Backbone as a chain_set.jsonl record, in Angstrom:
{"seq": "MNQTGYPIRTDADFDNAVWLGQHLELWQNGELVHSGGVAEINAPLWIRINGSVYFKSAYEFRVQGKGDASR", "coords": {"N": [[-7.183, 2.804, -21.822], [-7.46, 0.307, -22.772], [-7.536, -3.085, -21.342], [-5.721, -4.848, -18.741], [-3.905, -7.484, -20.074], [-5.35, -7.112, -22.556], [-5.524, -8.27, -26.194], [-3.494, -6.704, -28.684], [-3.921, -6.171, -31.863], [-4.89, -4.993, -34.38], [-4.026, -2.467, -36.55], [-4.879, -0.19, -35.516], [-5.289, -0.693, -32.872], [-2.51, -1.017, -32.22], [-1.501, 1.704, -33.064], [-2.763, 3.113, -31.238], [-1.74, 2.07, -28.742], [0.956, 2.975, -28.978], [0.381, 5.905, -29.003], [-0.684, 6.242, -26.424], [1.444, 5.528, -25.031], [1.609, 2.698, -23.79], [2.551, 0.014, -22.082], [3.765, -3.137, -23.087], [3.102, -6.683, -23.532], [5.086, -9.578, -24.895], [3.807, -12.392, -26.14], [4.232, -16.206, -27.048], [2.563, -18.88, -28.399], [0.947, -18.974, -26.526], [2.312, -18.655, -24.165], [4.152, -16.296, -21.987], [6.783, -14.637, -23.171], [8.374, -12.321, -23.148], [8.965, -9.638, -21.04], [8.483, -7.243, -22.391], [7.592, -3.702, -22.793], [7.268, -0.381, -23.022], [5.411, 0.849, -25.744], [6.771, 2.281, -28.602], [7.066, 2.949, -31.525], [5.088, 2.339, -34.236], [5.136, 0.436, -37.227], [4.347, -0.973, -40.24], [4.818, -3.646, -40.26], [6.205, -4.324, -37.982], [6.917, -3.375, -34.787], [8.471, -0.983, -32.3], [9.588, -1.514, -29.117], [10.489, -0.063, -26.268], [13.103, 0.462, -27.48], [13.822, -1.773, -28.827], [13.045, -3.802, -31.924], [10.078, -5.735, -32.902], [8.765, -8.183, -34.587], [5.61, -8.204, -35.952], [4.353, -10.286, -37.043], [5.603, -12.664, -35.604], [4.767, -12.574, -32.867], [2.516, -12.288, -30.093], [0.647, -9.595, -28.959], [0.168, -8.312, -25.794], [-1.64, -5.995, -23.549], [0.101, -4.912, -20.791], [-0.032, -5.581, -17.15], [-0.846, -3.364, -14.659], [0.045, -3.765, -11.836], [2.477, -4.873, -12.566], [6.041, -4.633, -12.147], [7.726, -3.276, -13.804], [6.194, -0.975, -13.995]], "CA": [[-8.267, 2.507, -22.661], [-7.35, -1.266, -23.1], [-7.679, -3.501, -20.036], [-4.749, -5.726, -18.727], [-4.377, -8.698, -20.858], [-6.199, -7.316, -23.942], [-4.531, -8.447, -27.076], [-3.286, -5.759, -29.662], [-4.093, -6.91, -33.247], [-5.165, -4.235, -35.22], [-3.177, -1.352, -36.778], [-5.708, 1.083, -34.491], [-4.782, -0.989, -31.727], [-1.003, -0.692, -32.445], [-1.433, 3.081, -33.0], [-3.288, 3.618, -29.858], [-0.583, 1.518, -27.92], [2.082, 4.258, -29.121], [-0.058, 7.181, -28.438], [-0.836, 6.144, -25.089], [2.606, 4.777, -24.278], [1.267, 1.45, -23.199], [3.415, -1.262, -21.797], [3.16, -4.243, -23.94], [3.971, -8.039, -23.385], [5.028, -10.342, -25.892], [3.545, -13.782, -26.117], [4.091, -16.805, -28.086], [2.118, -20.168, -28.148], [0.068, -18.933, -25.189], [3.27, -18.373, -22.989], [4.72, -14.899, -21.894], [8.155, -14.785, -23.661], [9.108, -11.18, -22.647], [7.846, -8.738, -20.546], [8.236, -6.086, -23.386], [7.904, -2.286, -22.163], [6.638, 1.03, -23.53], [5.209, 0.736, -27.333], [7.284, 3.664, -29.049], [6.902, 3.24, -32.917], [4.561, 1.433, -35.085], [5.204, 0.185, -38.646], [3.248, -1.902, -40.732], [5.097, -5.203, -40.059], [6.969, -4.427, -36.575], [6.572, -2.574, -33.68], [9.234, -1.022, -31.479], [9.023, -1.319, -27.746], [11.967, 0.212, -25.472], [14.377, 0.488, -28.282], [13.708, -3.11, -29.722], [12.054, -3.969, -32.91], [9.573, -6.864, -32.635], [7.915, -8.399, -35.931], [4.113, -8.524, -35.694], [3.947, -11.719, -37.259], [6.231, -13.429, -34.623], [4.477, -12.57, -31.478], [1.039, -11.823, -29.858], [1.037, -8.458, -28.213], [-1.124, -7.852, -24.996], [-1.36, -4.971, -22.699], [0.832, -5.374, -19.393], [-0.562, -5.301, -16.069], [-0.472, -2.222, -13.95], [0.578, -4.33, -11.112], [3.931, -5.318, -12.871], [7.102, -4.205, -11.629], [8.217, -2.491, -14.805], [5.57, 0.334, -14.382]], "C": [[-8.134, 1.031, -22.488], [-6.887, -1.999, -21.614], [-6.382, -4.416, -20.215], [-4.91, -7.032, -19.449], [-4.866, -8.629, -22.298], [-5.087, -7.157, -24.998], [-4.583, -7.369, -27.925], [-3.009, -6.495, -30.847], [-4.101, -6.269, -34.354], [-4.234, -2.972, -35.468], [-3.808, -0.186, -36.077], [-5.094, 0.672, -32.981], [-3.11, -0.787, -31.461], [-0.794, 0.777, -32.31], [-1.597, 3.796, -31.425], [-2.33, 3.301, -28.835], [0.54, 2.727, -27.724], [1.63, 5.293, -28.433], [-0.062, 7.373, -27.098], [0.334, 5.861, -24.061], [2.533, 3.62, -23.273], [2.292, 0.583, -23.118], [2.789, -2.254, -22.32], [3.876, -5.541, -23.446], [3.954, -8.63, -24.449], [4.883, -11.887, -25.628], [3.533, -14.726, -27.195], [3.384, -18.205, -27.752], [1.646, -20.194, -26.585], [1.034, -18.873, -24.072], [3.86, -16.932, -23.075], [6.187, -15.313, -22.19], [9.128, -13.413, -23.382], [8.302, -10.292, -21.914], [7.783, -7.438, -21.245], [8.642, -4.827, -22.497], [7.038, -1.646, -22.815], [6.506, 0.646, -25.112], [5.835, 2.236, -27.782], [7.067, 3.731, -30.58], [6.167, 2.17, -33.329], [4.594, 1.545, -36.491], [4.387, -0.922, -39.157], [3.569, -3.501, -40.224], [5.913, -5.253, -38.918], [6.45, -3.384, -35.783], [7.915, -2.301, -32.79], [9.033, -0.597, -30.06], [10.447, -1.306, -27.122], [13.087, -0.186, -26.238], [14.528, -0.831, -29.2], [12.815, -3.347, -30.693], [11.442, -5.563, -32.626], [8.68, -7.061, -33.951], [6.419, -8.75, -35.235], [3.567, -9.705, -35.847], [4.689, -12.974, -36.17], [5.499, -13.77, -33.142], [2.883, -12.209, -31.393], [1.397, -10.78, -28.833], [-0.193, -8.245, -27.427], [-0.383, -6.708, -23.982], [-1.072, -5.573, -21.337], [0.044, -4.873, -18.417], [-0.137, -4.241, -15.312], [0.014, -2.476, -12.659], [2.143, -4.714, -11.362], [4.783, -4.296, -12.635], [7.753, -3.132, -12.348], [7.454, -1.06, -14.938], [6.133, 1.354, -13.129]], "O": [[-9.083, 0.595, -21.837], [-6.014, -1.515, -20.893], [-5.941, -4.749, -21.316], [-5.989, -7.623, -19.419], [-4.88, -9.566, -23.095], [-4.122, -6.394, -24.958], [-5.714, -6.902, -28.058], [-2.085, -7.303, -30.944], [-3.486, -6.696, -35.331], [-3.695, -2.49, -34.471], [-3.157, 0.858, -36.089], [-4.584, 1.439, -32.164], [-2.692, -0.377, -30.378], [0.042, 1.158, -31.49], [-0.925, 4.59, -30.766], [-2.046, 4.186, -28.027], [0.892, 3.256, -26.67], [2.199, 5.699, -27.42], [0.402, 8.372, -26.549], [0.321, 5.906, -22.831], [3.171, 3.538, -22.223], [2.964, 0.383, -24.13], [1.578, -2.443, -22.203], [5.031, -5.522, -23.02], [2.981, -8.446, -25.18], [5.722, -12.529, -24.995], [2.98, -14.397, -28.244], [3.73, -18.67, -26.666], [1.855, -21.047, -25.722], [0.554, -19.051, -22.952], [4.038, -16.426, -24.182], [6.739, -16.207, -21.549], [10.359, -13.441, -23.397], [7.093, -10.174, -22.112], [7.085, -6.544, -20.765], [9.603, -4.772, -21.729], [6.027, -2.214, -23.229], [7.484, 0.159, -25.68], [5.355, 3.258, -27.292], [6.834, 4.894, -30.912], [6.462, 1.056, -32.896], [4.168, 2.561, -37.041], [3.809, -1.707, -38.405], [2.724, -4.332, -39.891], [6.446, -6.352, -38.766], [5.588, -2.598, -36.176], [8.539, -3.32, -32.493], [8.445, 0.442, -29.76], [11.333, -2.141, -27.302], [13.925, -0.998, -25.844], [15.281, -0.869, -30.173], [11.648, -3.107, -30.384], [12.171, -6.464, -32.212], [7.94, -6.152, -34.327], [6.218, -9.418, -34.221], [2.655, -10.207, -35.19], [4.193, -14.097, -36.078], [5.588, -14.804, -32.479], [2.168, -11.921, -32.352], [2.263, -10.968, -27.979], [-1.304, -8.051, -27.92], [0.804, -6.535, -23.704], [-1.733, -6.465, -20.806], [-0.588, -3.836, -18.622], [1.087, -4.124, -15.258], [0.49, -1.477, -12.12], [2.926, -4.836, -10.42], [4.439, -3.134, -12.851], [8.278, -2.186, -11.761], [7.835, -0.166, -15.694], [5.815, 2.543, -13.112]]}, "num_chains": 1, "name": "protein.A"}
């Protein structure tokens, strides 16, 4: 559904990422800080990716590219 690099911002975006099992990257200040992984659970303030919890206020989340080695 979402293209590579698409920013995940709204509750609907996060819900869709979980439902579709999308791979997400974590960005801060315009730089990739973690390759992330599969979106698993969406909560109001955080999202669980590959078993780790990340606060939505601390990162920008983007759809990971299909050419990445983690896929």
